[in-house]
Coordinates of C-alpha atoms in Angstrom, one line a residue:
Chain G
M1 CA -19.4 11.0 -55.8
K2 CA -20.9 11.6 -52.4
S3 CA -22.8 8.4 -52.4
S4 CA -19.8 6.3 -53.4
K5 CA -17.7 7.8 -50.6
R6 CA -20.6 7.0 -48.2
N7 CA -20.7 3.5 -49.5
I8 CA -17.0 3.0 -49.0
G9 CA -17.3 4.4 -45.5
L10 CA -20.2 2.0 -44.8
I11 CA -18.2 -1.0 -46.1
L12 CA -15.2 0.0 -44.0
L13 CA -17.4 0.2 -40.9
L14 CA -18.9 -3.1 -41.7
L15 CA -15.5 -4.7 -42.0
I16 CA -14.4 -3.2 -38.7
I17 CA -17.5 -4.6 -37.0
I18 CA -17.0 -8.0 -38.5
W19 CA -13.3 -8.0 -37.4
L20 CA -14.4 -7.0 -33.9
L21 CA -17.0 -9.6 -33.6
G22 CA -14.7 -12.3 -35.0
G23 CA -12.1 -11.4 -32.5
I24 CA -14.5 -11.3 -29.6
F25 CA -16.2 -14.6 -30.4
A26 CA -13.0 -16.4 -31.5
D27 CA -12.4 -19.6 -29.6
N28 CA -9.5 -19.0 -27.3
D29 CA -8.7 -22.7 -27.1
E30 CA -8.2 -22.9 -30.9
I31 CA -5.9 -19.9 -30.9
E32 CA -3.9 -21.3 -28.0
E33 CA -3.6 -24.7 -29.7
S34 CA -2.3 -23.3 -33.0
E35 CA 0.3 -21.1 -31.2
T36 CA 1.5 -23.9 -29.0
S37 CA 1.6 -26.8 -31.5
E38 CA 5.4 -26.6 -31.6
I39 CA 5.8 -26.5 -27.8
V40 CA 6.8 -29.8 -26.4
D41 CA 7.4 -30.2 -22.6
H42 CA 9.3 -33.3 -21.5
K43 CA 9.6 -35.1 -18.3
V44 CA 11.9 -38.1 -18.0
D45 CA 11.6 -40.2 -14.9
T46 CA 14.3 -42.5 -13.6
L47 CA 14.6 -44.5 -10.3
D48 CA 16.6 -41.7 -8.7
F49 CA 15.6 -38.5 -10.4
S50 CA 13.3 -36.8 -12.9
L51 CA 14.5 -34.5 -15.7
H52 CA 12.2 -31.8 -16.6
Y53 CA 12.1 -29.7 -19.8
R54 CA 9.7 -26.8 -19.9
L55 CA 9.0 -24.4 -22.6
W56 CA 6.7 -21.4 -21.9
N57 CA 5.7 -17.9 -23.0
S58 CA 5.9 -14.8 -20.8
D59 CA 5.1 -11.3 -22.1
Q60 CA 5.9 -12.1 -25.7
H61 CA 9.2 -13.9 -24.7
K62 CA 9.8 -17.6 -25.0
F63 CA 11.6 -19.4 -22.2
N64 CA 12.9 -22.9 -22.0
L65 CA 14.4 -24.5 -18.9
F66 CA 15.9 -27.8 -17.9
Y67 CA 15.8 -28.8 -14.3
K68 CA 16.3 -31.9 -12.2
T69 CA 14.5 -33.1 -9.1
Y70 CA 15.3 -36.1 -7.0
V71 CA 13.0 -38.9 -5.9
D72 CA 14.5 -39.1 -2.3
T73 CA 14.0 -35.4 -1.8
A74 CA 10.5 -35.6 -3.0
S75 CA 9.9 -38.5 -0.6
I76 CA 11.3 -36.3 2.3
A77 CA 8.8 -33.6 1.2
T78 CA 5.9 -36.1 1.1
H79 CA 6.8 -37.4 4.5
K80 CA 7.0 -33.9 6.0
R81 CA 3.6 -33.1 4.5
T82 CA 2.0 -36.1 6.2
L83 CA 3.3 -34.9 9.5
I84 CA 1.5 -31.5 9.2
V85 CA -0.8 -30.9 12.2
P86 CA -3.6 -28.4 11.6
S87 CA -4.2 -25.8 14.2
N88 CA -7.0 -26.4 16.7
V89 CA -7.1 -22.8 17.7
V90 CA -8.3 -21.0 14.6
D91 CA -10.7 -18.1 14.1
S92 CA -11.2 -18.4 10.4
Y93 CA -10.9 -20.4 7.2
A94 CA -7.9 -18.4 6.1
E95 CA -6.1 -18.9 9.3
Y96 CA -6.7 -22.6 9.3
W97 CA -5.2 -23.0 5.8
G98 CA -2.5 -20.4 6.5
H99 CA -1.3 -22.6 9.3
I100 CA -1.1 -25.6 7.0
Y101 CA 0.6 -23.6 4.1
R102 CA 3.2 -22.3 6.5
Q103 CA 4.2 -25.9 7.4
L104 CA 4.6 -26.7 3.7
I105 CA 7.2 -24.0 3.1
P106 CA 10.4 -26.0 2.2
S107 CA 13.3 -26.3 4.5
S108 CA 16.8 -26.3 3.1
A109 CA 16.5 -30.1 2.4
T110 CA 13.6 -29.6 0.1
S111 CA 14.4 -26.1 -1.2
V112 CA 13.1 -24.9 -4.5
D113 CA 15.2 -21.8 -4.6
F114 CA 17.4 -23.2 -7.4
L115 CA 14.4 -22.6 -9.7
V116 CA 14.3 -18.9 -9.0
D117 CA 18.0 -18.5 -10.0
S118 CA 17.4 -20.6 -13.1
I119 CA 14.4 -18.7 -14.3
L120 CA 15.8 -15.3 -13.6
S121 CA 19.0 -16.1 -15.3
L122 CA 17.0 -16.6 -18.5
Y123 CA 16.5 -12.9 -18.6
E124 CA 19.2 -10.8 -20.2
A125 CA 21.0 -8.5 -17.8
K126 CA 19.3 -5.4 -19.1
E127 CA 15.8 -6.7 -18.3
K128 CA 15.5 -5.3 -14.7
D129 CA 11.8 -4.7 -15.0
D130 CA 10.2 -5.9 -11.8
V131 CA 6.9 -6.9 -13.3
N132 CA 8.5 -8.9 -16.1
R133 CA 10.8 -10.7 -13.6
A134 CA 7.8 -11.7 -11.5
M135 CA 5.9 -12.6 -14.6
S136 CA 8.7 -15.0 -15.8
I137 CA 8.3 -16.9 -12.5
V138 CA 4.5 -16.9 -12.4
S139 CA 4.1 -17.8 -16.0
F140 CA 6.4 -20.8 -15.5
V141 CA 3.9 -22.1 -13.0
Q142 CA 0.8 -21.0 -14.9
D143 CA 2.1 -23.0 -17.9
I144 CA 2.1 -26.3 -16.0
P145 CA -1.2 -28.1 -16.8
Y146 CA -3.8 -28.1 -14.0
T147 CA -4.4 -31.3 -12.0
L148 CA -7.0 -31.4 -9.3
I149 CA -5.4 -32.5 -6.0
S150 CA -8.0 -34.0 -3.7
S151 CA -8.0 -35.3 -0.1
T152 CA -10.6 -37.9 -1.1
P153 CA -10.5 -40.5 -3.9
C154 CA -11.1 -39.0 -7.3
D155 CA -14.7 -39.5 -8.4
G156 CA -14.2 -38.9 -12.2
S157 CA -15.9 -35.5 -12.1
Y158 CA -12.6 -33.8 -13.2
E159 CA -9.6 -35.2 -14.9
P160 CA -6.7 -35.2 -14.4
C161 CA -7.0 -35.8 -10.7
Q162 CA -4.7 -37.0 -7.9
G163 CA -6.7 -38.3 -5.0
E164 CA -6.1 -39.2 -1.4
I165 CA -3.5 -36.5 -0.8
K166 CA -3.5 -35.3 2.7
Y167 CA -5.2 -31.8 2.9
G168 CA -5.6 -31.8 -0.9
I169 CA -2.3 -30.0 -1.4
L170 CA 1.2 -30.9 -2.5
S171 CA 4.3 -29.3 -1.1
P172 CA 6.4 -27.1 -3.4
Y173 CA 9.0 -29.7 -4.0
E174 CA 6.5 -32.4 -4.7
F175 CA 4.8 -30.1 -7.2
I176 CA 7.9 -29.3 -9.2
H177 CA 8.8 -33.0 -9.1
T178 CA 5.5 -34.4 -10.2
E179 CA 4.2 -31.4 -12.2
L180 CA 0.8 -32.0 -10.7
G181 CA -0.9 -29.2 -8.9
D182 CA -4.1 -27.2 -8.3
C183 CA -4.7 -23.6 -7.1
D184 CA -3.3 -23.8 -3.6
T185 CA -0.4 -26.1 -4.5
R186 CA 0.7 -23.6 -7.1
S187 CA 0.1 -20.6 -4.9
V188 CA 2.3 -22.0 -2.1
L189 CA 5.1 -22.8 -4.6
L190 CA 4.9 -19.3 -6.1
Y191 CA 4.8 -17.7 -2.6
K192 CA 8.2 -19.4 -1.9
L193 CA 9.7 -18.6 -5.3
L194 CA 8.6 -15.0 -5.3
I195 CA 9.7 -14.4 -1.7
S196 CA 13.1 -15.8 -2.7
A197 CA 13.2 -13.5 -5.7
G198 CA 12.6 -10.5 -3.4
F199 CA 8.9 -9.9 -4.0
G200 CA 6.4 -9.3 -1.2
T201 CA 3.9 -12.1 -1.8
L202 CA 0.7 -13.3 -0.1
V203 CA -1.3 -16.4 -0.5
I204 CA -5.0 -15.4 -0.6
I205 CA -7.9 -17.8 -0.4
S206 CA -11.7 -17.7 -0.7
K207 CA -14.1 -20.0 1.1
E208 CA -17.0 -18.7 -1.0
Y209 CA -15.1 -19.4 -4.3
R210 CA -13.2 -22.4 -3.1
H211 CA -10.1 -21.0 -4.7
A212 CA -6.6 -19.8 -3.9
M213 CA -4.3 -17.2 -5.6
I214 CA -1.3 -15.1 -4.9
A215 CA -1.1 -11.4 -4.4
V216 CA 2.2 -9.7 -5.2
D217 CA 3.8 -6.3 -4.3
I218 CA 4.8 -5.1 -7.8
P219 CA 4.2 -1.8 -9.7
A220 CA 1.1 -2.9 -11.6
S221 CA -2.6 -1.8 -11.8
G222 CA -5.9 -3.5 -11.2
E223 CA -7.4 -5.4 -8.3
Y224 CA -5.3 -5.6 -5.2
L225 CA -5.3 -6.3 -1.4
L226 CA -3.6 -4.0 1.0
Y227 CA -1.0 -5.5 3.3
R228 CA 1.3 -3.3 5.5
G229 CA 0.0 -0.3 3.6
R230 CA 1.1 -1.6 0.3
K231 CA -0.9 -2.8 -2.7
H232 CA -0.5 -6.4 -3.5
F233 CA -2.0 -7.2 -6.9
V234 CA -4.0 -10.4 -7.2
W235 CA -2.6 -13.0 -9.7
E236 CA -4.4 -16.1 -11.0
T237 CA -2.1 -19.1 -11.1
T238 CA -4.0 -22.0 -12.7
A239 CA -3.9 -21.0 -16.3
T240 CA -1.7 -19.1 -18.8
G241 CA -2.5 -15.6 -20.0
W242 CA -3.6 -14.1 -16.6
P243 CA -1.8 -10.9 -15.9
P244 CA -1.5 -9.3 -12.4
G245 CA -4.4 -7.3 -11.2
V246 CA -7.1 -9.2 -13.2
L247 CA -9.6 -11.3 -11.3
P248 CA -11.6 -13.9 -13.1
P249 CA -15.2 -12.6 -13.5
E250 CA -16.6 -15.5 -11.4
N251 CA -14.3 -14.6 -8.5
K252 CA -14.5 -10.8 -8.6
N253 CA -15.7 -9.9 -5.2
L254 CA -12.6 -8.9 -3.2
N255 CA -14.6 -9.0 0.0
Y256 CA -14.5 -12.8 -0.3
W257 CA -10.7 -13.0 -0.5
N258 CA -8.6 -13.2 2.7
I259 CA -4.9 -13.5 3.3
A260 CA -3.9 -17.0 4.4
L261 CA -0.1 -16.7 4.2
A262 CA 1.9 -13.5 4.5
Y263 CA 5.6 -12.7 4.7
E264 CA 7.1 -11.4 7.9
Chain T
M1 CA 9.8 0.4 -17.8
N2 CA 6.9 -0.5 -15.6
N3 CA 6.2 3.1 -14.7
L4 CA 6.2 3.9 -18.4
N5 CA 3.6 1.2 -19.0
L6 CA 1.5 2.5 -16.1
L7 CA 1.8 6.0 -17.4
L8 CA 0.8 5.0 -20.9
L9 CA -2.2 3.1 -19.4
S10 CA -3.3 6.1 -17.4
V11 CA -3.0 8.4 -20.3
V12 CA -4.9 6.1 -22.5
Q13 CA -7.6 5.7 -19.9
I14 CA -7.9 9.5 -19.3
F15 CA -7.9 10.3 -23.0
S16 CA -10.4 7.7 -23.9
A17 CA -12.7 8.5 -21.0
V18 CA -12.8 12.2 -21.9
L19 CA -13.2 11.6 -25.6
T20 CA -15.9 9.0 -25.3
G21 CA -17.6 11.0 -22.5
I22 CA -17.9 14.1 -24.7
F23 CA -19.0 12.0 -27.7
I24 CA -21.6 10.1 -25.7
L25 CA -23.1 13.2 -24.1
V26 CA -23.3 15.1 -27.4
A27 CA -24.8 12.1 -29.2
T28 CA -27.3 11.5 -26.4
Y29 CA -28.4 15.1 -26.5
K30 CA -28.8 15.1 -30.3
I31 CA -30.7 11.8 -30.3
V32 CA -33.1 12.7 -27.6
I33 CA -33.8 16.1 -29.3
I34 CA -34.5 14.3 -32.7
L35 CA -36.6 11.6 -31.2
C36 CA -38.7 13.8 -29.0
R37 CA -39.3 16.2 -32.0
K38 CA -40.3 13.2 -34.1
W39 CA -42.5 11.3 -31.6
Y40 CA -43.9 14.0 -29.3
N41 CA -43.5 17.1 -31.4
I42 CA -41.4 18.8 -28.8
T43 CA -39.6 21.6 -30.7
S44 CA -38.4 24.0 -28.0
I45 CA -36.2 23.4 -25.0
N46 CA -38.0 24.6 -21.9
T47 CA -37.0 24.0 -18.3
S48 CA -39.0 20.7 -18.1
F49 CA -37.5 19.3 -21.3
G50 CA -34.1 20.5 -20.1
I51 CA -34.5 18.5 -16.9
Y52 CA -35.6 15.4 -18.9
I53 CA -32.6 15.6 -21.2
A54 CA -30.3 16.2 -18.3
C55 CA -31.6 13.0 -16.6
V56 CA -31.1 11.0 -19.8
M57 CA -27.6 12.3 -20.3
F58 CA -26.8 11.6 -16.6
S59 CA -28.1 8.0 -16.9
T60 CA -26.1 7.5 -20.2
G61 CA -23.0 8.6 -18.4
V62 CA -23.6 6.4 -15.4
M63 CA -24.3 3.4 -17.6
S64 CA -21.2 4.1 -19.8
G65 CA -19.1 4.3 -16.6
S66 CA -19.8 0.6 -16.1
V67 CA -17.5 0.0 -19.1
I68 CA -14.4 1.1 -17.3
D69 CA -13.6 -2.0 -15.3
P70 CA -14.1 -4.6 -18.1
L71 CA -12.3 -2.3 -20.5
L72 CA -9.2 -2.1 -18.2
S73 CA -9.2 -5.8 -17.7
F74 CA -9.4 -6.3 -21.4
F75 CA -6.4 -3.9 -21.9
R76 CA -4.3 -5.7 -19.3
I77 CA -5.1 -9.1 -20.9
L78 CA -4.2 -7.8 -24.4
Q79 CA -1.0 -6.3 -23.1
Q80 CA 0.3 -9.9 -22.6
S81 CA 0.3 -10.7 -26.2
R82 CA 0.3 -7.6 -28.4
S83 CA 3.0 -5.1 -29.3
S84 CA 2.3 -1.6 -28.3
F85 CA 1.2 -0.2 -31.6
V86 CA -1.2 -3.1 -32.3
L87 CA -2.3 -3.0 -28.7
Y88 CA -3.5 0.6 -28.8
I89 CA -5.2 0.3 -32.2
E90 CA -7.0 -2.8 -31.1
Y91 CA -7.9 -1.3 -27.7
F92 CA -9.3 1.8 -29.5
F93 CA -11.6 -0.2 -31.7
R94 CA -12.7 -2.8 -29.3
G95 CA -13.1 -0.2 -26.6
G96 CA -15.3 1.7 -28.9
F97 CA -17.4 -1.5 -29.3
F98 CA -17.8 -1.9 -25.5
I99 CA -18.8 1.7 -25.1
A100 CA -21.3 1.4 -28.0
I101 CA -22.9 -1.4 -26.2
A102 CA -23.2 0.6 -22.9
F103 CA -24.4 3.6 -24.8
I104 CA -27.1 1.8 -26.7
S105 CA -28.2 0.0 -23.4
A106 CA -28.4 3.3 -21.7
L107 CA -30.5 4.9 -24.4
F108 CA -32.7 1.8 -24.6
V109 CA -33.3 1.8 -20.8
S110 CA -34.0 5.6 -20.7
L111 CA -36.3 5.9 -23.7
L112 CA -38.1 2.6 -23.3
G113 CA -38.6 3.1 -19.6
T114 CA -40.1 6.5 -20.1
A115 CA -42.2 5.5 -23.1
L116 CA -43.7 2.5 -21.2
Y117 CA -44.3 4.6 -18.1
S118 CA -46.0 7.2 -20.3
K119 CA -48.3 4.5 -21.8
M120 CA -49.2 3.0 -18.4
T121 CA -50.4 6.3 -16.8
P122 CA -53.5 8.3 -17.9
L123 CA -51.4 11.4 -17.9
K124 CA -49.7 12.4 -21.2
E125 CA -46.2 13.0 -19.7
F126 CA -44.6 14.4 -22.8
E127 CA -47.5 16.8 -23.4
E128 CA -46.9 18.0 -19.8
I129 CA -43.2 18.4 -20.5
K130 CA -44.0 20.4 -23.6
N131 CA -46.2 22.6 -21.4
N132 CA -43.2 23.1 -19.0
N133 CA -44.6 21.0 -16.2
I134 CA -41.5 20.7 -14.0
G135 CA -43.0 18.2 -11.6
V136 CA -43.7 15.7 -14.3
A137 CA -40.1 16.2 -15.7
L138 CA -38.7 15.4 -12.3
I139 CA -40.7 12.3 -12.0
M140 CA -39.7 11.1 -15.4
G141 CA -36.1 11.9 -14.6
S142 CA -36.3 9.9 -11.4
I143 CA -37.6 6.9 -13.3
I144 CA -34.8 7.1 -15.8
I145 CA -32.1 7.3 -13.1
T146 CA -33.6 4.5 -11.1
L147 CA -33.9 2.2 -14.0
T148 CA -30.3 2.9 -15.0
L149 CA -29.0 2.2 -11.6
L150 CA -31.0 -1.1 -11.5
C151 CA -29.7 -2.2 -15.0
R152 CA -26.1 -1.0 -14.6
G153 CA -24.9 -4.2 -13.0
G154 CA -26.4 -6.3 -15.8
V155 CA -24.7 -4.2 -18.5
S156 CA -21.4 -4.5 -16.7
L157 CA -21.9 -8.3 -16.5
L158 CA -22.7 -8.3 -20.2
L159 CA -19.5 -6.5 -21.0
E160 CA -17.5 -8.9 -18.7
A161 CA -19.0 -11.8 -20.7
I162 CA -17.4 -10.5 -23.9
V163 CA -13.9 -9.7 -22.5
P164 CA -11.7 -12.5 -23.8
Y165 CA -10.5 -13.7 -20.4
P166 CA -8.1 -16.6 -20.6
N167 CA -9.7 -20.0 -19.9
L168 CA -9.6 -21.4 -16.4
P169 CA -9.8 -25.1 -15.4
P170 CA -13.2 -26.0 -14.0
K171 CA -13.4 -26.4 -10.2

């Protein structure tokens, strides 16, 4: 009787260990593909505008959104980007890029604020949770597939790639029009969207890691930077599934992260 | 709603830290007693042996502490895709697995380090500990603590490697 109970206990323990190991070593890519097989994002381009249909997940909710962007507005944004002048009086890497990012912030002509209203209206009125509101906006951008934006011609080391883009960054309107963007492109767009939604947001960059992210003033936990005495939790923007406050293990040293763009 | 999530996270963290801390320390104590009785015929706890056990327990605690950051990152990532009940059950079992890795690493470092040191020196350290030689116990304790502090980063990295972080595009 005792030995059979012990055997049952051992079998249960073995099953738990197998389940744990199976979960830990499961291929995340396979899991994501089976969950997203029904998701179909559309983009229809015409001579004058592009129609975008995006479907994404945020905190166990599914969102879908139609929006429209205009070719001439995108051209204005592109032209403005080419006129950007970097500062010749800079003390640091972060200040240099902060100066460029600030000039990318859209004017009323190339505003992206309509996206904030559209995304937040997808929430039901009772969902006033700050973190979930921010997450709905951030996850919209995280869901857009990553494209390397390079100031030099693409050399084939990473695809997809968009080369010969001045400063290796697209302005927020260009990003939502083309749906092509890398870490700093996404971070600048999210800075604008989250500021418009009422969240204190920073763009943070690292010279050592050659990477950019946002940091947001929300009631969360985890890794953060202090700005004006408030905790701004770091948030990875280039892939889905990253919550606030979690730094990728290869970018974990907070001493290497500096504020490039901050709100007034 | 957010404050409730944070409150739950903090309660889970405190509760799991206290529970696992007690479990780890009791398990360390018992394992060291059993092994030292079996290998070195140490049957009574004198001051020297007490110092030695205390250092092993301290190093186990320090090593297990390296679990906290990866475990919290793991919890935050799981929170994105799991309902609360499933989340806490999964966190409990997987957290236990993380802690088991840290615990086994700590014991391995402590016991292997002292066994190797004992073999490399002409002095029979455990005989001296049995004879209540406090100086030798302090030296062995220093070795254990130093080795633990040196290995702590590696164990933390090992645990980070098995946290199921979402994929990132290559740079």
